[in-house]
Coordinates of N, CA and C in Angstrom, one line a residue:
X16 N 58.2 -4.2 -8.8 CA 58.0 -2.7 -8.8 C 59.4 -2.1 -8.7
X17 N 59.6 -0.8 -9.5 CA 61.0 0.0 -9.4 C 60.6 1.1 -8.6
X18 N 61.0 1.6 -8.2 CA 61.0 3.2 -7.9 C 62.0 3.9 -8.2
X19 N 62.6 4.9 -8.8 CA 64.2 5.2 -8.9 C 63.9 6.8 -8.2
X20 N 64.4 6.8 -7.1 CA 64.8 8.1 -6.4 C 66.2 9.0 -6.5
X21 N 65.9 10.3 -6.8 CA 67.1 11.2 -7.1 C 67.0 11.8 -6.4
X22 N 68.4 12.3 -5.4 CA 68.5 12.9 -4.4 C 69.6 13.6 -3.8
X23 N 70.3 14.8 -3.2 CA 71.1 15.2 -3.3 C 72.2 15.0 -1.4
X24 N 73.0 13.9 -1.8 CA 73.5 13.4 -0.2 C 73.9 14.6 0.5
X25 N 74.4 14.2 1.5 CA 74.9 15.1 2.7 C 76.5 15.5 2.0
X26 N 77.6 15.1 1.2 CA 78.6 15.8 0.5 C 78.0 16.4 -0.5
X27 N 76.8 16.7 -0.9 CA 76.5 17.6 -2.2 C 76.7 17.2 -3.5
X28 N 76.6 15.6 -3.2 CA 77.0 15.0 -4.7 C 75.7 14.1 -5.2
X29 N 74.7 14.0 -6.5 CA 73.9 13.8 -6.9 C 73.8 12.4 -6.2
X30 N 72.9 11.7 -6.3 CA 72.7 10.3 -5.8 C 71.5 10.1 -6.6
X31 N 71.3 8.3 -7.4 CA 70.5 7.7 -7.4 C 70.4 6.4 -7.1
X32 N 69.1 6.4 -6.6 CA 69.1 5.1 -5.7 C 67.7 4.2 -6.1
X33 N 67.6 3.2 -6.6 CA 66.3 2.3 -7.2 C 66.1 1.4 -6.2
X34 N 64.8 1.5 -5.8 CA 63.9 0.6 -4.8 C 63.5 -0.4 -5.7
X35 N 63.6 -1.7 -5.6 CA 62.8 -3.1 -6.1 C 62.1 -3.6 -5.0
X36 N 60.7 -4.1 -5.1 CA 59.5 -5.1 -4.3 C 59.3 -6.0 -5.0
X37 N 58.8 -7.0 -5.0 CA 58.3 -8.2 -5.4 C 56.9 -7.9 -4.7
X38 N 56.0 -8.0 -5.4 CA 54.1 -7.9 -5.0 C 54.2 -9.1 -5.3
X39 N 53.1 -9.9 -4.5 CA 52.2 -10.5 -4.4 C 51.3 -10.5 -5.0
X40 N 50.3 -11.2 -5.7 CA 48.9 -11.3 -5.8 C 47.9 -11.1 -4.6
X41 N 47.2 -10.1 -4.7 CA 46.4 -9.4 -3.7 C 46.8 -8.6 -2.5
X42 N 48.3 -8.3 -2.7 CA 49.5 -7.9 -1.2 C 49.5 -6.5 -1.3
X43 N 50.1 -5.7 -0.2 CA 50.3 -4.3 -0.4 C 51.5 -4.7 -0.2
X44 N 52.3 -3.2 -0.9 CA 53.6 -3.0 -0.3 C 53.8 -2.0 1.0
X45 N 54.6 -2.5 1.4 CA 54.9 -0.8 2.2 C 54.9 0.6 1.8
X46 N 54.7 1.3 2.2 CA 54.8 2.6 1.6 C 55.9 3.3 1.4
X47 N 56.3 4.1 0.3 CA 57.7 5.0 0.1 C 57.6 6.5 0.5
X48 N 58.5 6.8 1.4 CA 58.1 8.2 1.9 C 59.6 9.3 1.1
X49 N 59.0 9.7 0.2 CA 59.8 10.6 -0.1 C 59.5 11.9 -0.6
X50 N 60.4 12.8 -1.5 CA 59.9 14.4 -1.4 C 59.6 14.3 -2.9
X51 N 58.7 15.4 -3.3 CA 57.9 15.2 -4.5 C 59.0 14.9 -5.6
X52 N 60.1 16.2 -5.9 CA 61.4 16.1 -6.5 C 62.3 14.8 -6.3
X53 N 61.9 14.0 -5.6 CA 63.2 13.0 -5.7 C 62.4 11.8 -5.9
X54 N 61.4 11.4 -6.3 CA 60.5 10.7 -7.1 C 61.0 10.6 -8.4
X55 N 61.4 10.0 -9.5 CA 61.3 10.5 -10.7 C 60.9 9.1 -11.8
X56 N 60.6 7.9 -10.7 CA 60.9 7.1 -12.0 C 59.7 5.8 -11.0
X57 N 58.9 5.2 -12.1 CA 58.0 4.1 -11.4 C 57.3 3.2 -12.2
X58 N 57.8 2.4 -12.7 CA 57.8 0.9 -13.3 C 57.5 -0.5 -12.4
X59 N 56.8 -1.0 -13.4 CA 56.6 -2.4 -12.9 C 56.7 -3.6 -14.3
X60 N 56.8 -4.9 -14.0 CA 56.7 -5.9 -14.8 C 56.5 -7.1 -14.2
X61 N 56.4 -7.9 -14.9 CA 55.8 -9.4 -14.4 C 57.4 -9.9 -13.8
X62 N 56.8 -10.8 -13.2 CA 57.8 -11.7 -12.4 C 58.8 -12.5 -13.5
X63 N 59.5 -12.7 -13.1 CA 60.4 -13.6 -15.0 C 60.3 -12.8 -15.9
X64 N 59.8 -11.8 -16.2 CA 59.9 -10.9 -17.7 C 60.8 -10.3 -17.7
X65 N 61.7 -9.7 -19.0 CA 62.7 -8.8 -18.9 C 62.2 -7.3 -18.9
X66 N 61.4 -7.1 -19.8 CA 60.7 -5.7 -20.1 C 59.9 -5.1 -19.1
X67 N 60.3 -3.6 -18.4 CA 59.6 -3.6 -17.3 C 58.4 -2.2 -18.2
X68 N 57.2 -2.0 -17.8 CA 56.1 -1.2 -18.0 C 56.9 0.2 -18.1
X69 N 56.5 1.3 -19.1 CA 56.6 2.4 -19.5 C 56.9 3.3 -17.8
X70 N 57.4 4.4 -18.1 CA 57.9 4.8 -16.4 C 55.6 5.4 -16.1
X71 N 55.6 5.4 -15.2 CA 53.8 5.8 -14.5 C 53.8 7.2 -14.1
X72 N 53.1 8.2 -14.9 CA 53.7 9.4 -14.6 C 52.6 10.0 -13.3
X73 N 53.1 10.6 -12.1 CA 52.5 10.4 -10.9 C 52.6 12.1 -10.3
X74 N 52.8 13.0 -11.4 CA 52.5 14.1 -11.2 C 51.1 14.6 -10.9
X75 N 51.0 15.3 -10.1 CA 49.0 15.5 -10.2 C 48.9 17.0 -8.8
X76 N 48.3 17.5 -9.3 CA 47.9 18.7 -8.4 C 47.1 18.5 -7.5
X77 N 46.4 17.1 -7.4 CA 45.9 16.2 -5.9 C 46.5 16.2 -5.3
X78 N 46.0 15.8 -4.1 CA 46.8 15.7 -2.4 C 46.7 14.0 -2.6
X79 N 45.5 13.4 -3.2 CA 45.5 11.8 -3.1 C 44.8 11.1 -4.2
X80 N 45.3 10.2 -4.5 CA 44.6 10.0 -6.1 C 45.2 8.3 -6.3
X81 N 44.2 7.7 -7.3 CA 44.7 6.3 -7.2 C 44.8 6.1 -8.7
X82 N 45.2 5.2 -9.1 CA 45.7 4.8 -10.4 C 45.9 3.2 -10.9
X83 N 45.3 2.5 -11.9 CA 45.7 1.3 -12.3 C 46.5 1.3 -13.3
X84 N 47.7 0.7 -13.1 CA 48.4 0.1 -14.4 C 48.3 -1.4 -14.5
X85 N 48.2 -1.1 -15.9 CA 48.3 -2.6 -17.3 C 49.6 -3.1 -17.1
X86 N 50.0 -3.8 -17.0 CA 51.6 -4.4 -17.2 C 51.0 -6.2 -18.0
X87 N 51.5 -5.7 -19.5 CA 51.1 -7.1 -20.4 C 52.6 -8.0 -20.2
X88 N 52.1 -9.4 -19.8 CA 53.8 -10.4 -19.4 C 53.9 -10.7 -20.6
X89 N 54.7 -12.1 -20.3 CA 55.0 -12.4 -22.2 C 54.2 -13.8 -21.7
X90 N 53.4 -14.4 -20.9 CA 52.5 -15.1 -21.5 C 51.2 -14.8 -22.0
X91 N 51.0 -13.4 -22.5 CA 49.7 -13.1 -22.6 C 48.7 -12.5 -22.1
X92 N 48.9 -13.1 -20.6 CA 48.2 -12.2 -19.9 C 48.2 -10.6 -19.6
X93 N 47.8 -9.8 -18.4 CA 47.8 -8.3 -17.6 C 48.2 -8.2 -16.5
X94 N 49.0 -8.1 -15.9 CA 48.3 -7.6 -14.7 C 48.1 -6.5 -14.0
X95 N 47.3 -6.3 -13.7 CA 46.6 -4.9 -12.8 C 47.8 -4.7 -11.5
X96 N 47.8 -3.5 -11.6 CA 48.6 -2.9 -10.4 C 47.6 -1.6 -10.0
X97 N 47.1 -1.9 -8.4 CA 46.9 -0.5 -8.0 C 47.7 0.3 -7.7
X98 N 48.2 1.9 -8.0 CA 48.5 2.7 -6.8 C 48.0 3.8 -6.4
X99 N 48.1 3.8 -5.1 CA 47.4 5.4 -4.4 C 48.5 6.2 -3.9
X100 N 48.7 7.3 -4.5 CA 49.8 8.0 -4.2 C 49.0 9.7 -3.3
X101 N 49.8 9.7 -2.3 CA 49.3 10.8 -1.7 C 50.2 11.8 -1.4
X102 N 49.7 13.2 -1.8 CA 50.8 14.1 -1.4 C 50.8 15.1 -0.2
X103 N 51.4 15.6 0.6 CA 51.7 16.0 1.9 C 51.9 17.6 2.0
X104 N 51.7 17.9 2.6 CA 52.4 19.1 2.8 C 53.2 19.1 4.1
X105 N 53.9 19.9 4.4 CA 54.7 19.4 5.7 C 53.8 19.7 6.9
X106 N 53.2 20.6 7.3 CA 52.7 20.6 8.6 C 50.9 20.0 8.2
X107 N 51.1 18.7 7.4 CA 49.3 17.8 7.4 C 49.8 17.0 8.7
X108 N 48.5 16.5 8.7 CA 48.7 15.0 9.9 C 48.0 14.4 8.9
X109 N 48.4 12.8 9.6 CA 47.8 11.6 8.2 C 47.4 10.9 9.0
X110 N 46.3 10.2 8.3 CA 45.7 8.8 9.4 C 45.7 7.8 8.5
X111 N 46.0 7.2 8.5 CA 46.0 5.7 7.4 C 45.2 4.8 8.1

């Protein structure tokens, strides 16, 4: 899994910065807590493959919404990726 977050540091100079996980079969990951704007980029691929999945476009006027991607490897197979992406507003409370 990629995540590529853009974000603007404490000297005012652009920053990006890519998150990699390795999932498991049947695992969660941790969660990414960031601001809707510095989201911009979220791909996945199989383990040993070079080609990672088209970027997941994760814009949505939902507060919470879930999503499967297809990621084809090069042996043939799929694999299924769930995600649930939830969006916030600053003064919600969350219960997980």
């Amino acid at each position: 899994l990629k995540v590529v977050q853009h974000y603007v540091g404490h000297d005012g100079q652009a920053v990006v910065k890519e998150h990699f996980d390795c999932l498991a079969a049947k695992q969660k990951l941790p969660s990414y807590v960031l601001e809707n704007n510095e989201l911009t980029e979220l791909s996945v691929k199989a383990k040993g493959d070079e080609d990672w999945s088209r970027d997941v476009c994760l814009e949505s006027k939902q507060t919470e919404y879930s999503m499967v991607i297809q990621v084809p490897s090069s042996n043939s197979s799929i694999i299924y990726v769930w995600c649930t992406v939830l969006s916030l507003e600053p003064s919600t409370q969350v219960h997980q």
